Amino acid sequence: MKPLALFLWLLPLWLFTACDLQVVGTSGAVSPPDKKVYLYKSDDTFVLYKDNQSFRIHGASGDPRYIRQLAEAGGNCLRVYDTLGLAQVLDTAYRYGIAIIADLPLPKSQHLSFYRDQQQVKAQFHAYRDFVRRHKDHPALLMWMLGNELDFPYKPNYTPFYRAYNDLLAMIHQVDGQHPVATALTNFQRRTITNIRLKIPDLDLLGINTFGLLKDLEQDMADFAWMWDGPYFVSEWNINGYWEVPMTAWGAPIEDAGWKKGEELVERFYQEMPYHDPRFLGSCLFYWGHKQERTETWFNTFTYDGIPTALYEAYEQLNDCSLSYPTAPELKYMLLDSAGSSDHIMLHPGQLYTAHLVFDDPPDSTLQTRWRLLDEDWYSLELDTVVPVFQYDHLLDTAGTKMVRFRAPAHEGPYRLYATLHYPGSIATAVNTPFYVIE
């Protein structure tokens, strides 16, 4: 970078330091107690208040259809990702004592054609103004989340994006002075946080979506406090993501069995959450409900038909709740013709194979097992949209509670065999094995 360009880039930072201005996120930190929700700062400590009571976020992010179960599991807050049916969501949440973090989705900053189109930007502004006006007085509302995992670049050609974002932020603060506004970032990012500080000075707090890098968050935020010393919370967390684990030879992530994921979740919560940081406001577990996320079981607290999983059970433990359901069968792993997921299993089209489940203790006769044979879901990531995953359950030949015989699909490509198990009324546990059919 040329010296003049470097000087112009650093000048705003020097001005912030020289003028001793209040940092981003603290402009509304000391608030009058008549606000419904506000951030209070004392020395270096931030506390979130709701209805004049301190509010530590012990929440989740996901599907509002499972609000009742979140309350039963000891949660106090749900982050919802869209604006659909928010009135009903808020009503249900209030009935169960759950606060709502309401996302206001925005196009990515890279969609400059949108942000340069004044008609589209204006339509978005008016739509969200009306939306905020409708819901701002609901007692279950905790805060607004303006955008999820947006990029905040520094280049001048992104000026239309920043203008639109700041206009929306100012509008929310004007229309609804009772609730703070956050945005959710992907992991800790120095560049992104710097650009938020410089270009979005009125943002109240940060949400951080982080999984395998949660262990570094407290230290990262402490090291960067000279730039951002405002409040933050972990807006998504769980076990390691499918992008952070060992892969098969063809790039399919290897997923742990349900019991192991539950253990990892508890260990991560107690060992990696940044509780010692006085700016940390709490966390939201991802994903509350059921969602296809590379596999149909990776982050989910419920199965596709609504049975709570080992991750739900672990979440109850985190909140010191008495367990609502009997424990799951003690399933260790699945073997496919004596091979495990890390053996990079290759099968021949149309041939019969056998998979069986290995347990710590033999299950009793009431065990229920559902086997499923599905495509590997990797096109959704490439296309940035949900691509339907084709089922091959018709290829399941002989299915029992502990084993299944199946015929490999006829076409070359990646597949995954799933087993979901539970006793009547119990927690469900799941395991799956990726394999590749080669002609």
Tab-separated table of N, CA, C and O in Angstrom, residues 198-240:
chain	number	residue	atom	x	y	z
A	198	LEU	N	-15.696	2.141	12.270
A	198	LEU	CA	-15.471	3.355	11.507
A	198	LEU	C	-16.697	3.805	10.732
A	198	LEU	O	-16.956	5.005	10.594
A	199	LYS	N	-17.462	2.853	10.228
A	199	LYS	CA	-18.515	3.197	9.279
A	199	LYS	C	-19.933	3.033	9.819
A	199	LYS	O	-20.880	3.519	9.212
A	200	ILE	N	-20.093	2.338	10.950
A	200	ILE	CA	-21.427	2.167	11.544
A	200	ILE	C	-21.314	2.502	13.028
A	200	ILE	O	-21.446	1.628	13.895
A	201	PRO	N	-21.061	3.741	13.362
A	201	PRO	CA	-20.737	4.098	14.746
A	201	PRO	C	-21.888	3.983	15.731
A	201	PRO	O	-21.655	4.049	16.944
A	202	ASP	N	-23.114	3.808	15.267
A	202	ASP	CA	-24.250	3.781	16.184
A	202	ASP	C	-24.769	2.383	16.480
A	202	ASP	O	-25.795	2.237	17.158
A	203	LEU	N	-24.084	1.356	15.995
A	203	LEU	CA	-24.512	-0.007	16.307
A	203	LEU	C	-24.317	-0.269	17.795
A	203	LEU	O	-23.286	0.077	18.367
A	204	ASP	N	-25.300	-0.906	18.439
A	204	ASP	CA	-25.287	-1.031	19.896
A	204	ASP	C	-24.411	-2.174	20.409
A	204	ASP	O	-23.794	-2.049	21.468
A	205	LEU	N	-24.405	-3.287	19.709
A	205	LEU	CA	-23.633	-4.434	20.170
A	205	LEU	C	-23.414	-5.391	19.012
A	205	LEU	O	-24.035	-5.262	17.943
A	206	LEU	N	-22.534	-6.379	19.227
A	206	LEU	CA	-22.216	-7.370	18.204
A	206	LEU	C	-22.727	-8.746	18.606
A	206	LEU	O	-22.693	-9.113	19.789
A	207	GLY	N	-23.170	-9.510	17.609
A	207	GLY	CA	-23.390	-10.937	17.772
A	207	GLY	C	-22.293	-11.657	17.006
A	207	GLY	O	-21.932	-11.244	15.906
A	208	ILE	N	-21.758	-12.723	17.586
A	208	ILE	CA	-20.697	-13.489	16.951
A	208	ILE	C	-21.188	-14.909	16.730
A	208	ILE	O	-21.519	-15.615	17.690
A	209	ASN	N	-21.268	-15.333	15.455
A	209	ASN	CA	-21.574	-16.724	15.127
A	209	ASN	C	-20.260	-17.491	15.044
A	209	ASN	O	-19.437	-17.207	14.168
A	210	THR	N	-20.040	-18.427	15.952
A	210	THR	CA	-18.746	-19.110	15.965
A	210	THR	C	-18.894	-20.509	16.535
A	210	THR	O	-19.702	-20.734	17.444
A	211	PHE	N	-18.113	-21.431	16.022
A	211	PHE	CA	-18.221	-22.836	16.413
A	211	PHE	C	-16.853	-23.338	16.882
A	211	PHE	O	-16.514	-23.198	18.042
A	212	GLY	N	-16.045	-23.867	15.988
A	212	GLY	CA	-14.738	-24.359	16.389
A	212	GLY	C	-13.802	-23.285	16.905
A	212	GLY	O	-12.861	-23.576	17.646
A	213	LEU	N	-14.037	-22.036	16.525
A	213	LEU	CA	-13.174	-20.932	16.956
A	213	LEU	C	-13.668	-20.253	18.235
A	213	LEU	O	-13.105	-19.246	18.655
A	214	LEU	N	-14.706	-20.808	18.841
A	214	LEU	CA	-15.202	-20.234	20.094
A	214	LEU	C	-14.094	-20.196	21.147
A	214	LEU	O	-14.026	-19.265	21.962
A	215	LYS	N	-13.227	-21.179	21.127
A	215	LYS	CA	-12.161	-21.264	22.131
A	215	LYS	C	-11.246	-20.046	22.111
A	215	LYS	O	-10.588	-19.735	23.110
A	216	ASP	N	-11.163	-19.343	20.981
A	216	ASP	CA	-10.268	-18.186	20.856
A	216	ASP	C	-10.974	-16.856	21.067
A	216	ASP	O	-10.317	-15.802	21.097
A	217	LEU	N	-12.289	-16.875	21.220
A	217	LEU	CA	-13.046	-15.629	21.162
A	217	LEU	C	-12.702	-14.678	22.306
A	217	LEU	O	-12.506	-13.475	22.079
A	218	GLU	N	-12.625	-15.186	23.524
A	218	GLU	CA	-12.369	-14.289	24.657
A	218	GLU	C	-11.032	-13.581	24.505
A	218	GLU	O	-10.934	-12.360	24.713
A	219	GLN	N	-10.002	-14.325	24.111
A	219	GLN	CA	-8.693	-13.712	23.942
A	219	GLN	C	-8.676	-12.755	22.762
A	219	GLN	O	-8.082	-11.672	22.827
A	220	ASP	N	-9.336	-13.148	21.665
A	220	ASP	CA	-9.381	-12.265	20.497
A	220	ASP	C	-10.056	-10.935	20.827
A	220	ASP	O	-9.564	-9.859	20.440
A	221	MET	N	-11.182	-11.012	21.546
A	221	MET	CA	-11.887	-9.781	21.889
A	221	MET	C	-11.077	-8.935	22.865
A	221	MET	O	-11.083	-7.694	22.788
A	222	ALA	N	-10.350	-9.578	23.774
A	222	ALA	CA	-9.512	-8.825	24.713
A	222	ALA	C	-8.370	-8.136	23.982
A	222	ALA	O	-8.062	-6.962	24.249
A	223	ASP	N	-7.745	-8.837	23.051
A	223	ASP	CA	-6.625	-8.250	22.318
A	223	ASP	C	-7.061	-7.088	21.434
A	223	ASP	O	-6.246	-6.204	21.128
A	224	PHE	N	-8.328	-7.091	21.022
A	224	PHE	CA	-8.816	-6.064	20.103
A	224	PHE	C	-9.698	-5.033	20.808
A	224	PHE	O	-10.391	-4.257	20.156
A	225	ALA	N	-9.645	-5.022	22.122
A	225	ALA	CA	-10.487	-4.084	22.877
A	225	ALA	C	-10.119	-2.630	22.619
A	225	ALA	O	-10.939	-1.737	22.819
A	226	TRP	N	-8.905	-2.382	22.160
A	226	TRP	CA	-8.529	-0.997	21.836
A	226	TRP	C	-9.350	-0.461	20.668
A	226	TRP	O	-9.542	0.753	20.545
A	227	MET	N	-9.872	-1.369	19.844
A	227	MET	CA	-10.730	-0.954	18.734
A	227	MET	C	-12.203	-1.090	19.096
A	227	MET	O	-13.011	-0.217	18.812
A	228	TRP	N	-12.563	-2.210	19.712
A	228	TRP	CA	-13.957	-2.443	20.103
A	228	TRP	C	-13.983	-2.834	21.575
A	228	TRP	O	-13.548	-3.931	21.934
A	229	ASP	N	-14.470	-1.959	22.421
A	229	ASP	CA	-14.606	-2.303	23.832
A	229	ASP	C	-16.069	-2.298	24.246
A	229	ASP	O	-16.405	-2.150	25.420
A	230	GLY	N	-16.952	-2.485	23.254
A	230	GLY	CA	-18.380	-2.553	23.525
A	230	GLY	C	-18.836	-3.962	23.830
A	230	GLY	O	-18.064	-4.912	23.848
A	231	PRO	N	-20.140	-4.145	24.071
A	231	PRO	CA	-20.686	-5.449	24.455
A	231	PRO	C	-20.885	-6.369	23.244
A	231	PRO	O	-20.968	-5.918	22.106
A	232	TYR	N	-20.972	-7.649	23.531
A	232	TYR	CA	-21.215	-8.641	22.480
A	232	TYR	C	-21.820	-9.890	23.103
A	232	TYR	O	-21.775	-10.085	24.327
A	233	PHE	N	-22.400	-10.724	22.255
A	233	PHE	CA	-22.870	-12.039	22.692
A	233	PHE	C	-22.602	-13.040	21.582
A	233	PHE	O	-22.321	-12.662	20.436
A	234	VAL	N	-22.636	-14.314	21.912
A	234	VAL	CA	-22.438	-15.376	20.925
A	234	VAL	C	-23.807	-15.724	20.357
A	234	VAL	O	-24.639	-16.323	21.034
A	235	SER	N	-24.044	-15.305	19.124
A	235	SER	CA	-25.378	-15.434	18.525
A	235	SER	C	-25.617	-16.782	17.869
A	235	SER	O	-26.759	-17.108	17.527
A	236	GLU	N	-24.565	-17.569	17.654
A	236	GLU	CA	-24.670	-18.971	17.218
A	236	GLU	C	-23.464	-19.719	17.755
A	236	GLU	O	-22.330	-19.210	17.675
A	237	TRP	N	-23.689	-20.931	18.284
A	237	TRP	CA	-22.582	-21.801	18.672
A	237	TRP	C	-23.117	-23.224	18.755
A	237	TRP	O	-24.319	-23.462	18.876
A	238	ASN	N	-22.227	-24.171	18.683
A	238	ASN	CA	-22.587	-25.587	18.815
A	238	ASN	C	-21.281	-26.374	18.770
A	238	ASN	O	-20.208	-25.822	18.993
A	239	ILE	N	-21.362	-27.644	18.429
A	239	ILE	CA	-20.172	-28.447	18.189
A	239	ILE	C	-19.466	-27.909	16.944
A	239	ILE	O	-19.966	-26.991	16.288
A	240	ASN	N	-18.305	-28.472	16.603
A	240	ASN	CA	-17.609	-28.039	15.399
A	240	ASN	C	-18.510	-28.149	14.177
A	240	ASN	O	-19.281	-29.113	14.042
